[in-house]
Short mmCIF file of C-alpha atoms in Angstrom, two decimals:
data_model
loop_
_atom_site.label_atom_id
_atom_site.label_comp_id
_atom_site.label_asym_id
_atom_site.label_seq_id
_atom_site.Cartn_x
_atom_site.Cartn_y
_atom_site.Cartn_z
CA MET A 1 149.56 194.33 94.85
CA SER A 2 153.12 193.54 93.25
CA THR A 3 154.75 190.81 95.12
CA SER A 4 158.23 191.10 93.51
CA GLN A 5 159.49 192.96 96.35
CA TYR A 6 158.59 190.25 98.67
CA GLN A 7 159.77 187.19 96.68
CA VAL A 8 162.43 185.12 98.92
CA PRO A 9 166.12 186.66 98.34
CA GLY A 10 168.63 184.92 96.53
CA GLY A 11 171.37 185.11 98.87
CA PRO A 12 171.98 186.01 102.54
CA VAL A 13 170.33 188.79 104.26
CA THR A 14 172.08 191.50 106.55
CA ALA A 15 170.05 192.66 109.73
CA PRO A 16 169.50 196.30 109.30
CA THR A 17 171.08 198.82 111.85
CA THR A 18 170.25 201.90 113.51
CA THR A 19 172.16 205.03 114.73
CA VAL A 20 169.07 205.74 117.18
CA ALA A 21 170.75 206.01 120.76
CA PRO A 22 170.20 203.08 123.09
CA ASP A 23 168.81 205.11 125.63
CA ARG A 24 166.09 206.61 123.19
CA VAL A 25 165.20 202.78 122.43
CA ALA A 26 164.97 202.09 126.26
CA ALA A 27 162.70 205.03 126.59
CA ALA A 28 160.36 203.78 123.86
CA VAL A 29 160.38 200.30 125.35
CA ASP A 30 159.25 201.71 128.85
CA ARG A 31 156.57 203.81 127.16
CA LEU A 32 155.15 200.81 125.33
CA VAL A 33 155.40 198.22 128.50
CA ALA A 34 153.53 200.80 130.65
CA ALA A 35 150.78 200.98 128.05
CA HIS A 36 150.76 197.37 127.57
CA PHE A 37 150.40 196.53 131.25
CA SER A 38 148.19 199.34 132.30
CA GLY A 39 145.72 199.27 129.41
CA VAL A 40 146.04 202.88 129.01
CA ALA A 41 147.08 204.12 125.52
CA CYS A 42 150.30 206.06 125.18
CA ALA A 43 151.75 208.60 122.81
CA PRO A 44 153.57 207.34 119.68
CA VAL A 45 157.13 206.36 119.78
CA ARG A 46 158.35 207.93 116.88
CA ASP A 47 159.62 211.14 118.51
CA LEU A 48 162.13 208.61 120.21
CA ILE A 49 163.16 206.42 117.24
CA GLY A 50 161.87 208.20 113.90
CA ARG A 51 159.13 207.14 111.81
CA ASP A 52 160.72 204.56 109.49
CA ASP A 53 163.82 203.11 111.22
CA VAL A 54 163.17 199.48 111.05
CA ALA A 55 166.24 198.47 113.10
CA ALA A 56 165.31 200.73 115.92
CA ALA A 57 161.75 199.61 115.78
CA TYR A 58 162.45 196.02 116.03
CA GLN A 59 164.66 196.77 118.96
CA VAL A 60 161.70 198.50 120.69
CA GLN A 61 159.50 195.43 120.01
CA GLN A 62 162.25 192.83 121.24
CA GLY A 63 162.61 195.02 124.50
CA LEU A 64 158.65 194.99 124.84
CA ASN A 65 158.54 191.23 124.31
CA ALA A 66 161.21 190.57 126.77
CA ALA A 67 159.21 192.48 129.27
CA LYS A 68 156.33 189.93 128.46
CA ALA A 69 158.44 186.81 128.74
CA ALA A 70 159.81 188.24 132.01
CA ARG A 71 156.01 187.99 133.32
CA GLY A 72 155.71 184.49 132.22
CA ALA A 73 154.39 184.36 128.56
CA ARG A 74 155.68 181.88 126.25
CA VAL A 75 156.42 182.47 122.41
CA VAL A 76 154.23 180.21 120.36
CA GLY A 77 154.22 181.72 116.93
CA ARG A 78 154.63 184.76 114.80
CA LYS A 79 152.21 187.11 112.95
CA ILE A 80 152.70 189.10 109.64
CA GLY A 81 151.03 192.50 109.55
CA ALA A 82 149.91 194.83 107.00
CA THR A 83 150.16 192.36 104.13
CA SER A 84 147.07 193.53 102.02
CA GLU A 85 146.92 196.90 100.37
CA ALA A 86 143.31 197.61 101.92
CA VAL A 87 145.02 197.13 105.50
CA GLN A 88 148.09 199.47 104.39
CA ARG A 89 145.73 202.25 103.59
CA GLN A 90 143.78 201.77 106.56
CA LEU A 91 147.20 202.08 108.65
CA GLY A 92 149.04 204.50 106.36
CA VAL A 93 151.93 201.92 105.98
CA ASP A 94 153.43 200.85 102.77
CA GLN A 95 155.08 197.39 103.72
CA PRO A 96 154.56 194.35 105.85
CA ASP A 97 155.82 193.89 109.52
CA PHE A 98 155.87 190.97 111.75
CA GLY A 99 155.43 190.45 115.57
CA VAL A 100 155.14 187.74 118.26
CA LEU A 101 152.42 185.47 119.42
CA PHE A 102 152.39 184.42 123.06
CA ASP A 103 150.60 181.73 124.59
CA ASP A 104 148.11 184.08 126.62
CA MET A 105 146.96 185.35 123.30
CA VAL A 106 144.80 182.48 122.02
CA TYR A 107 141.14 182.13 122.69
CA ALA A 108 138.87 179.35 121.95
CA GLU A 109 135.91 180.08 119.85
CA ASP A 110 133.53 179.11 122.92
CA THR A 111 135.34 181.51 125.22
CA VAL A 112 134.11 185.16 125.59
CA ILE A 113 137.19 187.54 124.73
CA PRO A 114 137.18 190.07 127.63
CA LEU A 115 137.32 193.68 126.18
CA SER A 116 139.43 194.60 129.23
CA ARG A 117 142.34 192.78 127.51
CA LEU A 118 142.15 195.48 124.63
CA ILE A 119 142.24 198.80 124.29
CA GLN A 120 140.88 199.64 120.53
CA PRO A 121 140.65 196.35 118.86
CA LYS A 122 139.72 195.54 115.14
CA ALA A 123 139.10 192.30 113.45
CA GLU A 124 140.73 190.87 110.41
CA ALA A 125 140.53 187.34 108.93
CA GLU A 126 143.44 185.30 107.45
CA VAL A 127 144.81 182.05 107.08
CA ALA A 128 146.75 180.48 109.90
CA PHE A 129 149.63 177.98 109.47
CA VAL A 130 150.93 175.61 112.02
CA LEU A 131 154.41 174.24 111.22
CA ALA A 132 155.64 170.75 111.26
CA GLU A 133 159.35 171.65 110.65
CA ASP A 134 161.73 174.48 111.41
CA LEU A 135 162.38 177.10 108.95
CA ALA A 136 165.99 178.04 109.88
CA GLU A 137 168.17 176.35 107.27
CA GLY A 138 168.36 176.39 103.56
CA PRO A 139 166.82 178.60 101.04
CA LEU A 140 163.47 179.23 102.57
CA ASP A 141 161.83 179.27 99.19
CA LEU A 142 158.26 178.38 98.68
CA ALA A 143 158.81 174.75 98.27
CA GLN A 144 160.70 174.61 101.59
CA VAL A 145 157.69 176.65 103.18
CA ARG A 146 154.94 174.64 101.57
CA ALA A 147 156.78 171.39 102.74
CA ALA A 148 157.24 172.62 106.28
CA ILE A 149 153.40 173.55 106.81
CA ASP A 150 151.34 170.82 109.04
CA HIS A 151 148.12 172.23 108.04
CA ALA A 152 146.03 175.50 107.43
CA VAL A 153 143.26 176.83 109.55
CA ALA A 154 141.03 179.69 109.28
CA ALA A 155 141.83 182.46 112.02
CA LEU A 156 140.76 185.60 113.21
CA GLU A 157 143.43 188.32 114.42
CA ILE A 158 142.07 190.92 116.75
CA VAL A 159 144.66 193.71 116.38
CA ASP A 160 145.13 196.44 118.78
CA SER A 161 147.27 199.50 118.97
CA ARG A 162 148.69 200.69 122.47
CA ILE A 163 149.01 204.05 120.49
CA THR A 164 146.44 206.62 120.96
CA ASP A 165 143.64 206.78 118.19
CA TRP A 166 145.97 204.45 116.11
CA ASP A 167 148.00 207.39 115.30
CA ILE A 168 150.88 205.31 114.16
CA SER A 169 153.75 205.36 111.62
CA PHE A 170 155.54 202.20 110.45
CA ALA A 171 157.71 202.32 113.30
CA ASP A 172 155.19 202.78 115.86
CA THR A 173 153.28 199.77 114.72
CA VAL A 174 156.38 197.58 114.66
CA ALA A 175 157.49 198.47 117.95
CA ASP A 176 154.24 197.84 119.28
CA ASN A 177 154.65 194.11 118.34
CA ALA A 178 152.92 194.86 114.93
CA SER A 179 149.91 196.01 116.64
CA SER A 180 149.18 192.59 117.78
CA GLY A 181 146.29 191.68 120.26
CA VAL A 182 144.69 188.14 120.47
CA TYR A 183 143.66 185.60 118.02
CA VAL A 184 140.96 182.70 117.39
CA LEU A 185 141.69 179.68 115.44
CA GLY A 186 138.84 177.86 113.72
CA GLY A 187 138.29 173.83 114.10
CA GLN A 188 138.74 172.66 110.75
CA ARG A 189 142.48 171.83 109.81
CA ARG A 190 143.57 171.44 106.04
CA SER A 191 146.69 169.98 104.66
CA LEU A 192 148.13 171.83 101.60
CA ASP A 193 147.68 168.91 99.82
CA ASP A 194 143.98 169.89 99.83
CA LEU A 195 143.96 173.65 99.98
CA GLU A 196 145.73 175.90 97.74
CA PRO A 197 145.85 179.29 99.97
CA VAL A 198 146.21 181.62 97.29
CA ASP A 199 142.80 180.60 95.97
CA VAL A 200 140.73 181.15 98.98
CA THR A 201 138.02 183.62 99.37
CA MET A 202 137.14 185.34 102.85
CA SER A 203 133.81 187.09 104.13
CA MET A 204 133.87 188.59 107.77
CA SER A 205 130.75 189.64 109.49
CA ILE A 206 129.93 191.47 112.61
CA ASP A 207 126.74 190.46 114.35
CA GLY A 208 125.51 189.01 110.88
CA GLU A 209 126.14 192.02 108.93
CA GLU A 210 129.00 191.40 106.23
CA VAL A 211 131.91 193.93 106.72
CA SER A 212 135.01 192.83 104.97
CA THR A 213 135.72 190.43 101.98
CA GLY A 214 138.97 189.28 100.36
CA THR A 215 140.93 186.67 98.48
CA GLY A 216 144.24 184.67 99.27
CA ALA A 217 145.63 186.89 96.57
CA ALA A 218 145.38 189.88 98.55
CA CYS A 219 147.79 188.55 101.07
CA LEU A 220 151.18 189.66 99.50
CA GLY A 221 149.91 187.96 96.36
CA ASP A 222 149.74 184.57 98.15
CA PRO A 223 150.01 183.69 102.01
CA LEU A 224 152.54 181.26 101.31
CA VAL A 225 154.55 184.30 100.04
CA ALA A 226 153.82 185.99 103.17
CA VAL A 227 155.19 183.16 105.17
CA ALA A 228 158.52 182.78 102.97
CA TRP A 229 158.98 186.69 103.83
CA LEU A 230 158.51 186.06 107.33
CA ALA A 231 160.88 183.05 107.49
CA HIS A 232 163.58 185.23 105.86
CA GLN A 233 162.79 188.12 108.22
CA ALA A 234 162.61 186.08 111.43
CA ARG A 235 166.01 184.27 110.64
CA THR A 236 167.68 187.66 109.60
CA PHE A 237 166.96 188.93 113.00
CA GLY A 238 168.08 185.69 114.76
CA GLU A 239 164.76 184.05 115.77
CA PRO A 240 163.95 181.44 113.24
CA LEU A 241 160.69 180.07 112.96
CA ARG A 242 160.09 176.77 114.67
CA ALA A 243 158.06 173.77 114.47
CA GLY A 244 154.82 173.62 116.31
CA GLN A 245 154.67 177.46 115.76
CA VAL A 246 151.40 179.20 114.66
CA VAL A 247 151.91 181.63 111.81
CA LEU A 248 149.33 184.34 111.30
CA SER A 249 149.95 184.85 107.48
CA GLY A 250 148.18 188.52 107.24
CA ALA A 251 144.78 189.86 106.50
CA LEU A 252 142.51 188.88 103.44
CA GLY A 253 140.67 192.06 103.45
CA PRO A 254 140.09 195.21 105.46
CA MET A 255 140.07 195.31 109.41
CA ARG A 256 136.97 196.43 111.13
CA PRO A 257 136.45 197.96 114.66
CA ILE A 258 134.89 195.60 117.03
CA PRO A 259 131.99 197.00 119.40
CA PRO A 260 131.16 195.77 122.60
CA GLY A 261 129.37 192.47 122.76
CA ALA A 262 130.12 191.69 119.33
CA THR A 263 129.92 188.42 117.69
CA VAL A 264 132.65 188.34 114.60
CA THR A 265 132.52 185.37 112.19
CA ALA A 266 134.90 184.83 109.12
CA ALA A 267 133.97 182.25 106.48
CA ILE A 268 137.27 181.23 104.44
CA SER A 269 136.61 178.80 101.56
CA GLY A 270 138.26 175.37 101.98
CA LEU A 271 138.79 176.26 105.81
CA GLY A 272 135.07 176.60 107.17
CA SER A 273 134.64 179.35 109.61
CA VAL A 274 135.93 180.93 112.59
CA THR A 275 133.84 182.90 115.21
CA ALA A 276 135.09 185.38 118.23
CA GLN A 277 132.92 186.68 120.88
CA PHE A 278 133.59 189.62 122.93
CA SER A 279 132.09 190.83 126.31
CA THR A 280 130.24 194.10 126.76
CA ARG A 281 132.10 196.86 128.54
CA GLU A 282 129.74 195.99 131.41
CA ASP A 283 130.73 192.47 131.90
CA GLN A 284 134.64 192.77 130.96
CA ALA A 285 136.00 192.64 134.23
#
């Protein structure tokens, strides 16, 4: 993957605008809100906002996330999606996106994740970062991003789609909070003094069978490039990254469907392993 298009820009970036009518954006929000809170997948929203309108898609995402916040969810970080060519091919998109992490999305390794929480989940392994400093001012270049990170940790992101059969365009996945679901963080924290994220290797298994492999270089060429890209996007859209937030930097290899009752484990060199356990359909309630 060529990363030149994702390098940090040299000057100010203007937020995109849309010509999609507000009532169509609102209708897309209503459709996704209903799917999120009912657990029943819905039709794509591209009939309302188009396939590739970035501004309209993020307006829908903001409306969806405002509905979650109104129900008590608290923002604790961000996720970057579609950072590897393998995942872009799987999703049928050609660029990364970002979404919001809420406090009710994180599960401990020793907690069984109820499948009732998800509709059509898939697992992907990645490097997560926890910020020690805001990324709101300044050039937001790689040096600033590296200095702002407190530590890195292995992560499993369980992506999900509220769109029936993952039938998504770029606008659909953005609107659906970047197809976010839940996530699990590993127990081993590493400073970037001791770890170079671009050099990590990853192996993910489901019930003991290896199903995905990858490297740090598969994530926009370097997970730190992904974080810098996100920092600029977040600031451009008016919600900069803040100290204490978790950043899921994007998949290191292909995502895989999760069967009921599965145990998913990812091993990432330098960061140890992380495991997610899932309920069966019978005990998910």
